[in-house]
Short mmCIF file of C-alpha atoms and ligand atoms in Angstrom, two decimals:
data_model
loop_
_atom_site.label_atom_id
_atom_site.label_comp_id
_atom_site.label_asym_id
_atom_site.label_seq_id
_atom_site.Cartn_x
_atom_site.Cartn_y
_atom_site.Cartn_z
CA MET A 1 164.60 114.94 58.12
CA HIS A 2 164.78 115.06 62.02
CA THR A 3 167.57 115.09 64.29
CA ASP A 4 168.67 114.68 68.23
CA VAL A 5 171.31 117.10 67.39
CA LEU A 6 172.24 119.19 64.71
CA VAL A 7 175.63 120.41 64.31
CA ILE A 8 176.47 123.34 61.21
CA GLY A 9 180.17 123.73 60.60
CA THR A 10 183.35 120.47 60.98
CA GLY A 11 186.29 123.00 62.18
CA ILE A 12 188.32 121.67 65.53
CA SER A 13 185.05 122.54 67.49
CA GLY A 14 182.24 120.97 65.50
CA LEU A 15 183.98 117.54 65.11
CA THR A 16 185.36 117.44 69.14
CA TYR A 17 181.88 119.00 69.94
CA ALA A 18 180.43 115.46 68.25
CA ILE A 19 183.21 113.30 69.25
CA LYS A 20 182.16 113.88 72.91
CA LEU A 21 178.44 113.83 72.48
CA ALA A 22 178.68 110.16 71.00
CA GLU A 23 181.31 109.12 73.57
CA GLU A 24 179.35 110.64 76.31
CA ALA A 25 175.56 110.10 74.70
CA PRO A 26 175.80 106.76 72.46
CA GLU A 27 171.97 106.60 71.76
CA THR A 28 172.25 110.60 70.37
CA ASN A 29 171.56 110.73 66.50
CA ILE A 30 174.69 113.73 65.61
CA THR A 31 174.05 115.78 61.90
CA LEU A 32 177.26 117.41 60.92
CA ILE A 33 176.75 119.95 58.19
CA CYS A 34 179.76 121.09 55.95
CA LYS A 35 179.71 123.93 53.33
CA ASP A 36 183.01 122.26 50.88
CA LYS A 37 184.07 119.07 51.78
CA LEU A 38 184.91 117.70 55.60
CA GLU A 39 188.88 118.57 55.21
CA GLU A 40 187.95 122.08 54.41
CA GLY A 41 187.35 125.25 57.05
CA ASN A 42 189.31 127.79 58.64
CA THR A 43 190.91 124.84 61.15
CA ARG A 44 192.62 123.60 58.13
CA TYR A 45 194.86 127.11 58.03
CA ALA A 46 195.92 127.14 62.00
CA GLN A 47 199.66 126.91 61.63
CA GLY A 48 200.95 127.56 64.84
CA GLY A 49 198.93 125.31 67.19
CA ILE A 50 196.99 125.04 70.44
CA ALA A 51 198.52 126.77 73.68
CA VAL A 52 198.12 124.89 76.62
CA VAL A 53 200.33 124.97 80.15
CA SER A 54 202.07 121.37 79.65
CA ASN A 55 205.47 121.41 80.57
CA PHE A 56 204.72 122.19 85.02
CA LYS A 57 209.08 122.45 85.53
CA LYS A 58 209.32 126.12 83.73
CA ASP A 59 205.33 126.63 83.03
CA THR A 60 202.30 127.96 85.23
CA PHE A 61 198.68 127.81 85.27
CA GLU A 62 198.95 131.68 86.33
CA LYS A 63 201.58 132.53 83.66
CA HIS A 64 199.27 131.93 80.76
CA ILE A 65 196.12 133.74 82.96
CA GLU A 66 198.00 136.48 82.54
CA ASP A 67 199.37 136.58 79.76
CA THR A 68 195.61 136.42 78.26
CA TYR A 69 194.17 138.56 79.88
CA ALA A 70 196.76 141.26 79.27
CA ALA A 71 196.94 140.44 75.70
CA GLY A 72 193.46 141.13 76.36
CA ASP A 73 194.04 144.62 76.76
CA LYS A 74 192.57 143.79 80.55
CA ALA A 75 188.96 143.40 78.80
CA GLY A 76 189.27 139.30 79.15
CA ASP A 77 186.45 137.42 81.93
CA ARG A 78 188.95 136.38 84.79
CA GLY A 79 186.74 133.28 85.63
CA VAL A 80 186.49 132.21 81.61
CA ILE A 81 189.85 132.88 81.36
CA GLU A 82 191.56 130.23 84.59
CA PHE A 83 188.79 127.54 83.20
CA VAL A 84 190.13 126.99 79.79
CA ILE A 85 193.54 127.68 80.22
CA LYS A 86 193.25 125.21 83.69
CA GLU A 87 190.98 122.82 81.31
CA GLY A 88 193.86 122.99 78.16
CA ASN A 89 196.07 120.15 78.96
CA ASP A 90 193.16 117.59 79.97
CA ARG A 91 191.90 118.21 76.41
CA LEU A 92 194.93 118.48 74.66
CA GLN A 93 195.73 114.65 76.39
CA GLU A 94 192.26 113.75 74.48
CA LEU A 95 193.27 115.33 71.34
CA ILE A 96 196.61 113.10 71.58
CA GLU A 97 194.87 109.81 72.30
CA TRP A 98 192.15 110.47 69.40
CA GLY A 99 195.13 109.65 67.21
CA THR A 100 196.63 113.93 66.22
CA GLN A 101 200.31 114.21 66.31
CA PHE A 102 202.45 116.72 67.53
CA ASP A 103 206.19 117.52 67.34
CA ARG A 104 208.13 116.42 70.02
CA ASN A 105 212.02 116.72 71.05
CA ASN A 106 215.10 114.38 71.69
CA LYS A 107 213.84 113.54 74.68
CA LYS A 108 210.39 112.69 73.36
CA THR A 109 208.00 115.58 75.20
CA LEU A 110 206.11 118.19 73.28
CA ASP A 111 208.08 119.90 71.46
CA LEU A 112 206.86 123.97 72.53
CA THR A 113 207.53 127.24 71.02
CA LYS A 114 206.59 130.63 71.42
CA GLU A 115 204.24 132.64 69.98
CA GLY A 116 203.51 136.36 70.10
CA GLY A 117 202.10 137.76 74.24
CA HIS A 118 203.69 134.73 75.77
CA SER A 119 205.94 135.30 78.53
CA GLU A 120 206.82 130.93 77.95
CA LYS A 121 207.38 128.80 75.38
CA ARG A 122 203.89 126.92 75.30
CA ILE A 123 202.51 126.18 71.70
CA VAL A 124 202.22 123.10 71.15
CA HIS A 125 202.10 122.45 67.47
CA TYR A 126 202.30 119.55 64.50
CA LYS A 127 205.62 121.64 61.90
CA ASP A 128 203.86 124.99 60.54
CA HIS A 129 200.39 122.93 60.05
CA SER A 130 199.51 122.15 63.45
CA GLY A 131 196.03 122.66 62.28
CA ALA A 132 195.61 120.11 59.20
CA GLU A 133 197.38 117.32 61.16
CA ILE A 134 194.89 118.18 63.82
CA GLN A 135 191.56 118.13 61.00
CA ARG A 136 192.87 115.13 59.73
CA ALA A 137 192.68 113.23 62.65
CA LEU A 138 189.64 114.16 64.27
CA ILE A 139 188.02 113.38 60.61
CA GLU A 140 189.60 109.87 60.72
CA LYS A 141 188.18 109.91 64.35
CA VAL A 142 184.15 110.81 63.30
CA LYS A 143 183.52 107.98 61.11
CA ASP A 144 184.07 105.55 63.53
CA PHE A 145 180.70 106.10 64.76
CA GLU A 146 177.36 105.07 63.37
CA ASN A 147 175.35 107.64 65.40
CA ILE A 148 177.17 110.67 63.88
CA GLN A 149 176.59 110.95 59.76
CA TYR A 150 177.73 113.80 57.69
CA PHE A 151 177.02 116.25 54.73
CA GLU A 152 179.30 117.90 52.58
CA ASN A 153 178.21 120.74 50.09
CA HIS A 154 175.07 122.46 52.26
CA ILE A 155 175.03 125.67 54.10
CA LEU A 156 173.18 127.51 56.72
CA VAL A 157 169.90 129.13 54.98
CA ASP A 158 168.49 129.95 58.82
CA LEU A 159 168.11 129.06 62.42
CA ILE A 160 163.65 127.22 62.33
CA THR A 161 162.67 129.50 65.68
CA ASP A 162 159.55 130.18 67.14
CA HIS A 163 158.32 132.38 64.22
CA HIS A 164 158.59 129.03 61.82
CA THR A 165 156.95 126.98 64.37
CA GLY A 166 154.26 129.99 66.01
CA SER A 167 155.66 128.78 68.95
CA LYS A 168 156.50 130.89 72.26
CA ASN A 169 159.22 128.83 73.72
CA ASN A 170 162.35 131.02 72.38
CA ARG A 171 163.59 128.16 70.98
CA CYS A 172 166.20 126.82 67.96
CA TYR A 173 164.16 123.77 66.14
CA GLY A 174 166.68 123.32 64.13
CA ALA A 175 168.12 125.04 61.06
CA TYR A 176 167.33 125.42 56.96
CA ILE A 177 170.07 124.14 54.82
CA ILE A 178 170.73 125.22 51.20
CA SER A 179 173.36 122.11 48.99
CA THR A 180 175.17 124.03 46.88
CA VAL A 181 175.24 121.86 44.48
CA ASP A 182 171.69 121.02 42.88
CA GLU A 183 170.51 124.45 45.60
CA GLU A 184 167.69 122.02 47.40
CA ILE A 185 166.86 123.71 50.50
CA ILE A 186 165.91 120.95 53.09
CA LYS A 187 164.51 121.00 56.48
CA ILE A 188 166.51 119.54 59.50
CA THR A 189 164.59 119.01 62.71
CA ALA A 190 166.87 118.66 66.25
CA LYS A 191 166.54 118.78 69.30
CA ILE A 192 169.83 120.85 70.06
CA THR A 193 171.24 122.82 67.08
CA VAL A 194 174.78 123.50 67.35
CA LEU A 195 176.81 126.79 65.50
CA SER A 196 180.37 125.94 65.04
CA THR A 197 180.81 127.95 60.97
CA GLY A 198 184.09 129.96 61.60
CA GLY A 199 184.29 133.71 61.44
CA VAL A 200 184.25 136.17 58.99
CA GLY A 201 187.56 137.56 57.91
CA GLN A 202 185.84 137.11 54.29
CA ILE A 203 183.80 140.70 54.84
CA TYR A 204 187.50 141.57 54.39
CA ALA A 205 189.74 142.11 50.89
CA PHE A 206 192.95 140.83 52.72
CA THR A 207 192.46 138.09 55.15
CA THR A 208 193.71 135.19 56.45
CA ASN A 209 190.61 133.03 56.34
CA PRO A 210 189.43 130.87 53.49
CA PHE A 211 186.52 131.77 50.67
CA GLY A 212 184.32 130.64 52.98
CA ALA A 213 184.34 132.40 56.31
CA THR A 214 181.11 134.81 55.17
CA GLY A 215 180.07 134.72 59.09
CA ASP A 216 177.16 132.13 58.97
CA GLY A 217 176.36 131.42 61.92
CA LEU A 218 176.22 135.17 62.64
CA GLY A 219 174.11 136.00 59.89
CA ALA A 220 171.57 133.75 61.43
CA ALA A 221 171.67 134.29 64.58
CA TYR A 222 171.33 138.22 64.40
CA ARG A 223 168.36 137.12 62.49
CA ALA A 224 167.00 134.64 64.92
CA LYS A 225 167.47 137.67 66.92
CA VAL A 226 170.34 135.88 69.42
CA LYS A 227 172.34 138.31 70.78
CA LEU A 228 175.71 138.54 68.93
CA GLU A 229 178.70 140.64 71.08
CA LYS A 230 181.67 142.19 71.21
CA LEU A 231 182.10 142.25 66.72
CA PRO A 232 183.81 145.17 66.58
CA PHE A 233 187.14 143.12 67.89
CA ILE A 234 188.63 142.05 65.21
CA GLN A 235 191.99 140.47 64.86
CA PHE A 236 194.16 141.37 62.24
CA HIS A 237 197.62 138.87 61.59
CA PRO A 238 200.58 141.39 61.52
CA THR A 239 202.21 139.09 58.48
CA ALA A 240 200.32 137.57 56.07
CA LEU A 241 202.47 137.05 52.77
CA PHE A 242 201.98 139.94 50.20
CA PRO A 243 201.23 139.62 47.36
CA LYS A 244 198.36 136.83 47.59
CA VAL A 245 198.99 133.49 45.56
CA GLU A 246 196.70 132.24 42.99
CA GLY A 247 194.16 135.19 44.85
CA GLU A 248 194.37 133.65 48.57
CA THR A 249 196.21 135.45 51.26
CA PHE A 250 198.78 133.20 52.75
CA LEU A 251 199.52 133.41 56.61
CA ILE A 252 202.30 133.78 58.04
CA THR A 253 202.68 132.24 61.79
CA GLU A 254 203.92 134.36 64.32
CA ALA A 255 205.63 131.32 65.18
CA LEU A 256 208.48 132.36 62.87
CA ARG A 257 209.11 135.69 64.73
CA GLY A 258 209.01 133.27 67.91
CA GLU A 259 212.28 131.31 66.59
CA GLY A 260 213.61 135.07 65.61
CA ALA A 261 212.94 135.99 62.41
CA LEU A 262 212.38 139.93 62.62
CA LEU A 263 210.32 142.38 61.01
CA LYS A 264 211.87 145.78 58.92
CA ASN A 265 211.11 148.14 56.84
CA LEU A 266 212.12 148.13 53.31
CA SER A 267 215.19 149.74 54.22
CA GLY A 268 216.01 146.41 55.91
CA GLU A 269 215.64 148.90 59.36
CA GLN A 270 214.10 146.73 62.36
CA PHE A 271 211.39 149.45 63.76
CA MET A 272 209.36 147.04 66.15
CA GLY A 273 212.37 148.49 69.02
CA LYS A 274 210.34 152.20 68.56
CA TYR A 275 206.90 150.59 69.03
CA HIS A 276 207.27 148.58 72.00
CA PRO A 277 209.65 146.19 74.33
CA LEU A 278 208.98 143.16 73.71
CA LYS A 279 209.58 144.01 70.07
CA GLU A 280 208.65 140.98 67.29
CA LEU A 281 206.86 139.41 70.17
CA ALA A 282 205.04 142.32 71.07
CA PRO A 283 200.90 141.12 71.57
CA ARG A 284 199.54 140.81 67.81
CA ASP A 285 197.42 143.94 67.82
CA ILE A 286 200.19 146.25 68.64
CA VAL A 287 202.38 144.42 66.04
CA ALA A 288 199.60 144.95 63.09
CA ARG A 289 199.59 148.92 64.29
CA SER A 290 203.27 149.00 64.41
CA ILE A 291 203.47 147.78 60.61
CA ILE A 292 200.88 149.80 59.51
CA ARG A 293 202.62 153.29 61.21
CA GLU A 294 205.60 151.74 59.73
CA MET A 295 204.65 151.27 56.16
CA LEU A 296 202.60 154.51 56.64
CA SER A 297 206.05 156.65 57.83
CA GLN A 298 208.23 154.73 54.92
CA GLN A 299 205.41 155.53 52.40
CA GLU A 300 205.92 151.36 51.46
CA SER A 301 203.33 148.49 50.66
CA ASN A 302 204.51 146.07 52.34
CA VAL A 303 207.13 145.51 55.43
CA HIS A 304 209.54 142.39 55.44
CA LEU A 305 210.07 139.20 57.76
CA ASP A 306 213.34 138.17 57.68
CA ALA A 307 213.78 134.38 59.05
CA THR A 308 217.13 134.08 57.78
CA GLY A 309 219.22 134.41 61.41
CA ILE A 310 216.60 131.24 62.25
CA ASP A 311 219.36 127.60 61.69
CA GLN A 312 218.37 126.08 58.26
CA THR A 313 217.20 123.32 59.36
CA SER A 314 215.84 124.11 61.89
CA LEU A 315 213.60 126.36 59.71
CA LEU A 316 212.67 123.55 56.50
CA SER A 317 211.87 121.26 59.39
CA HIS A 318 209.73 123.43 61.51
CA PHE A 319 207.98 125.11 58.77
CA PRO A 320 208.15 123.86 55.53
CA THR A 321 204.95 124.83 54.04
CA ILE A 322 205.85 128.06 54.81
CA VAL A 323 208.98 127.48 52.65
CA ASP A 324 207.72 125.53 50.10
CA THR A 325 204.98 128.57 49.42
CA CYS A 326 207.48 131.29 49.31
CA ARG A 327 209.79 129.53 47.20
CA SER A 328 206.95 129.06 44.92
CA ILE A 329 206.48 132.72 44.20
CA GLY A 330 210.27 133.65 44.17
CA ILE A 331 211.39 133.97 47.64
CA ASP A 332 213.41 131.42 49.39
CA PRO A 333 213.49 132.48 52.78
CA VAL A 334 216.51 130.53 54.14
CA THR A 335 218.85 133.86 52.61
CA SER A 336 216.05 136.39 51.36
CA SER A 337 213.33 138.25 53.78
CA ILE A 338 209.70 137.26 53.15
CA PRO A 339 207.40 140.49 52.25
CA VAL A 340 204.39 140.78 54.74
CA VAL A 341 200.96 142.87 55.97
CA PRO A 342 198.53 142.45 57.81
CA ALA A 343 195.97 140.26 57.56
CA ALA A 344 191.27 140.46 58.48
CA HIS A 345 191.99 136.98 60.92
CA TYR A 346 190.14 136.11 63.70
CA SER A 347 187.16 137.45 65.37
CA CYS A 348 187.21 137.98 69.36
CA GLY A 349 184.12 138.48 69.52
CA GLY A 350 180.09 136.90 68.17
CA ILE A 351 177.50 135.04 69.51
CA ALA A 352 177.41 135.62 73.01
CA VAL A 353 177.33 132.18 75.48
CA ASP A 354 177.49 130.79 78.96
CA GLU A 355 180.34 128.67 80.29
CA HIS A 356 178.72 125.44 79.12
CA SER A 357 179.03 128.03 74.85
CA LYS A 358 174.93 127.82 75.26
CA THR A 359 173.50 131.31 74.20
CA THR A 360 170.43 133.15 74.44
CA LEU A 361 167.99 131.25 72.18
CA ASP A 362 167.03 127.70 73.99
CA GLY A 363 167.99 124.85 72.25
CA LEU A 364 171.15 126.65 70.41
CA PHE A 365 174.59 126.54 71.45
CA ALA A 366 177.44 127.77 69.50
CA ILE A 367 181.39 127.09 69.69
CA GLY A 368 184.38 128.37 68.23
CA GLU A 369 185.51 131.25 66.41
CA CYS A 370 181.57 132.53 66.07
CA SER A 371 181.10 132.19 69.03
CA HIS A 372 182.09 135.10 72.41
CA THR A 373 183.65 133.48 75.70
CA GLY A 374 185.03 136.05 77.03
CA LEU A 375 188.40 134.85 77.40
CA HIS A 376 189.71 136.63 74.04
CA GLY A 377 189.19 140.10 75.73
CA ALA A 378 189.67 142.85 73.10
CA ASN A 379 192.51 140.99 71.51
CA ARG A 380 193.26 137.19 70.71
CA LEU A 381 196.32 135.86 72.14
CA ALA A 382 198.92 133.54 69.73
CA SER A 383 197.12 130.67 70.04
CA ASN A 384 194.81 130.31 72.56
CA SER A 385 191.72 129.73 69.68
CA LEU A 386 192.23 126.02 68.69
CA LEU A 387 192.50 125.66 72.96
CA GLU A 388 189.16 127.57 73.12
CA SER A 389 187.44 125.51 71.10
CA ILE A 390 188.43 121.81 73.12
CA VAL A 391 187.36 123.25 76.27
CA PHE A 392 184.20 123.93 75.30
CA SER A 393 183.46 121.66 72.56
CA HIS A 394 183.35 119.16 75.70
CA ARG A 395 182.07 121.27 78.31
CA ALA A 396 178.90 122.25 75.27
CA ALA A 397 178.82 118.60 74.74
CA LEU A 398 178.72 117.65 78.35
CA SER A 399 175.78 119.89 78.68
CA SER A 400 173.58 119.15 75.72
CA ALA A 401 173.50 115.14 76.47
CA GLN A 402 172.04 116.40 79.99
CA GLU A 403 169.99 119.03 78.22
CA LEU A 404 168.40 116.34 75.34
CA ASN A 405 166.72 114.41 78.49
CA LYS A 406 165.23 117.29 79.39
CA ILE A 407 163.47 117.78 76.02
CA SER A 408 160.12 116.73 75.82
CA LEU A 409 158.30 118.47 71.94
CA THR A 410 156.59 115.26 70.30
CA SER A 411 157.59 113.63 66.37
CA THR A 412 153.88 116.01 65.76
CA PHE A 413 155.77 119.29 66.73
CA TYR A 414 158.59 118.42 65.04
CA THR A 415 157.00 117.72 61.49
CA SER A 416 154.35 119.18 61.74
CA ILE A 417 157.26 122.73 61.88
CA PRO A 418 156.22 124.36 57.73
CA ASP A 419 159.56 123.61 55.21
CA TRP A 420 161.49 126.30 53.45
CA LYS A 421 159.30 128.61 51.76
CA GLY A 422 160.53 130.10 48.88
CA GLN A 423 159.01 131.76 45.70
CA HIS A 424 161.11 130.43 42.85
CA PHE A 425 161.91 132.93 40.46
CA SER A 426 164.23 132.93 37.36
CA LYS A 427 167.73 133.74 37.50
CA ASP A 428 168.79 136.54 35.87
CA ASN A 429 172.61 137.82 36.50
CA GLU A 430 171.85 137.26 40.16
CA GLN A 431 175.82 135.98 40.46
CA GLU A 432 177.55 138.38 38.69
CA ILE A 433 175.50 141.46 41.33
CA THR A 434 176.18 138.95 43.80
CA LEU A 435 179.67 139.03 43.70
CA LYS A 436 180.05 143.15 42.65
CA LEU A 437 178.27 143.68 46.14
CA ARG A 438 180.40 141.16 48.05
CA GLU A 439 183.73 143.12 46.68
CA GLN A 440 182.00 146.80 47.15
CA LEU A 441 181.33 145.56 51.04
CA LYS A 442 185.06 144.48 50.85
CA LYS A 443 186.19 147.37 50.13
CA ILE A 444 184.01 149.98 52.45
CA MET A 445 185.42 147.79 55.35
CA SER A 446 189.12 147.57 54.26
CA ASP A 447 189.40 151.22 53.75
CA GLN A 448 186.69 152.23 56.67
CA VAL A 449 186.61 149.60 58.60
CA GLY A 450 190.03 148.12 59.39
CA ILE A 451 192.78 148.21 62.11
CA PHE A 452 191.90 151.95 62.46
CA LYS A 453 189.11 153.93 62.18
CA THR A 454 187.65 157.34 62.67
CA ASN A 455 183.98 158.20 63.64
CA LYS A 456 183.93 159.90 59.87
CA GLY A 457 184.66 156.39 58.53
CA LEU A 458 182.57 154.79 60.65
CA LEU A 459 178.76 157.04 59.65
CA ALA A 460 180.15 156.70 56.25
CA ALA A 461 180.82 152.70 56.64
CA GLN A 462 177.15 152.75 58.23
CA ASN A 463 175.39 154.53 55.31
CA THR A 464 176.74 152.77 52.58
CA ILE A 465 176.28 149.39 53.87
CA LYS A 466 172.76 150.33 54.67
CA GLU A 467 172.07 150.78 50.91
CA LEU A 468 174.07 147.78 50.81
CA TYR A 469 171.78 146.23 52.85
CA PHE A 470 168.66 147.03 51.06
CA GLU A 471 170.27 145.88 47.62
CA VAL A 472 170.57 142.53 48.74
CA VAL A 473 167.59 141.88 50.51
CA ASP A 474 166.52 143.46 47.32
CA LEU A 475 168.18 140.66 45.35
CA TYR A 476 167.15 137.99 47.89
CA ASN A 477 162.48 138.70 47.84
CA SER A 478 163.50 139.03 43.18
CA ASN A 479 165.76 135.68 42.36
CA LYS A 480 165.56 131.62 44.02
CA LEU A 481 167.86 131.73 46.40
CA SER A 482 171.46 130.85 46.28
CA PRO A 483 174.06 129.27 48.28
CA GLN A 484 175.99 132.69 46.66
CA ILE A 485 173.10 135.02 48.40
CA CYS A 486 172.46 133.58 51.42
CA GLU A 487 176.78 134.72 51.76
CA LEU A 488 176.28 138.02 50.80
CA ARG A 489 173.29 138.27 53.46
CA ASN A 490 175.21 137.19 55.96
CA MET A 491 178.07 139.65 55.34
CA VAL A 492 176.60 142.25 55.14
CA SER A 493 174.30 141.96 58.26
CA VAL A 494 177.53 140.81 60.40
CA ALA A 495 179.46 143.92 58.76
CA TYR A 496 176.56 145.98 59.40
CA VAL A 497 176.25 144.80 63.82
CA LEU A 498 179.90 145.35 63.24
CA VAL A 499 180.44 148.73 62.44
CA ASN A 500 176.99 150.08 64.28
CA GLN A 501 178.49 148.69 67.68
CA SER A 502 182.07 149.79 67.02
CA LEU A 503 180.06 153.51 67.09
CA GLU A 504 179.14 152.11 69.76
CA LEU A 505 182.67 152.05 71.42
CA THR A 506 183.75 155.90 73.22
CA GLU A 507 187.56 154.16 73.63
CA ASN A 508 190.17 152.52 72.84
CA LYS A 509 190.63 148.43 74.06
CA GLY A 510 192.86 146.02 71.93
CA VAL A 511 192.51 145.38 68.62
CA PHE A 512 189.86 147.93 68.91
CA TYR A 513 191.22 151.07 67.29
CA ASN A 514 189.09 155.03 66.52
CA HIS A 515 191.65 157.38 66.29
CA ASN A 516 188.99 160.18 67.88
CA TYR A 517 189.97 158.28 70.61
CA GLY A 518 193.49 157.72 69.98
CA LYS A 519 196.25 156.57 73.08
CA GLU A 520 199.12 156.17 70.08
CA ALA A 521 201.16 158.56 68.32
CA VAL A 522 199.32 159.09 65.53
CA LEU A 523 201.90 159.53 62.49
C1 SIN B 601 200.08 131.71 63.78
O1 SIN B 601 200.04 130.66 63.12
O2 SIN B 601 200.66 133.15 63.85
C2 SIN B 601 198.23 131.68 63.96
C3 SIN B 601 197.73 131.44 65.24
C4 SIN B 601 197.08 131.95 65.77
O3 SIN B 601 195.79 132.84 65.06
O4 SIN B 601 196.72 131.44 66.83
#
């Protein structure tokens, strides 16, 4: 199959990019690939909202720029931070024009809320399920375009590069894709390929990311020798509901703390004052580390988030999903504290891109969480991720529209690209082994490469992941390729690069904390 543009991943980034490009270049044929149903993916789980300067009476671009730079521990790219924040409001207006609902106040202006690290109220939201509302609106909009087609239940296997064509163009020519239904592998050639595959949270045991967040884009990019950077900067969200609900970790949005919810240890004492002057609204990395320190000092398995001081009407109307989920496991946030722990949440690093989302491989773009733009530095400011997605998807689409006109490869060239060469062995107990290795990886990453690291732990993790890697290679070589093996191969590769890059870091910054270089007191 051939398409002008192949977009792999259909969260806010992939969908926004496709809509923009379809508007900008209506003659372009665009193909979207999603792992599950169009509705599924990381975006759907975003609760908080989008950080955008929209109340110009109180807020300024400068304040948001400074907040972003400070939260990122001064490691972000100031040029990138500046244009993302300045372009944010225009992109937000487009989302609204495309049908996205955001909460409004009595005066019908956008209802703004606050999250950690923000000096002003600037989070635009839809109750406590902003991501699901954005995803709904974008899916409806995408369906308006006849030149956009999509395939659900397909996973990226590998990018098609010079390695497959025998050419020397340093170029991407599409991808091999596997169906999760019948496991057929198809070749989709494309002039431009876009990775919008989201995060890697599944390499950890406790994560706010859904089951599909296995770093597929990063794994494929790594195998195609595309530059990956800053992978050690994994952000842990301070407050995930404890324990898991039906095997899944449920996020408790930071907006609850923005509205006044307090962190307490199990003796009922507020503790954030001991760790940071901004207390509950300190940047996320500091709150997450403080919670772990408090849990260790109190020898407790979790802490509490007390939202009982929030006005009941506003708690019920602004946070219906959280209230319902907590009530489903017997906790009523109106009257009782919510048990919470930190959980792996967001990859601040990723596939290196320029300011138009171009990677180091021609014809390959990366957008959203799988990319590294320089916006977040060493720690992402709350609700800046959806902002980054809408700004960079727009830029990538405009840049793609220009680039498409310049690509002169012939249809004969694309037809000559070989089909996937897989050897078809019969399946043994591959599913069982895959799951076992997946669980082993999650345990190593959580035990040795979590919020607090040491050189000793990182070296141990490096050795074990290397062994796991060879087991996965063996599994890959001796079984018919399956979606589960594809995911595991990506998870192990990403974990390996993450650990190697962690060992190269010699100072603590933002979310990266190694006790060997500790600047905060070690309990
Ligand atoms: C949250 O609602 O706390 C998560 C939002 C984000 O990750 O920025």
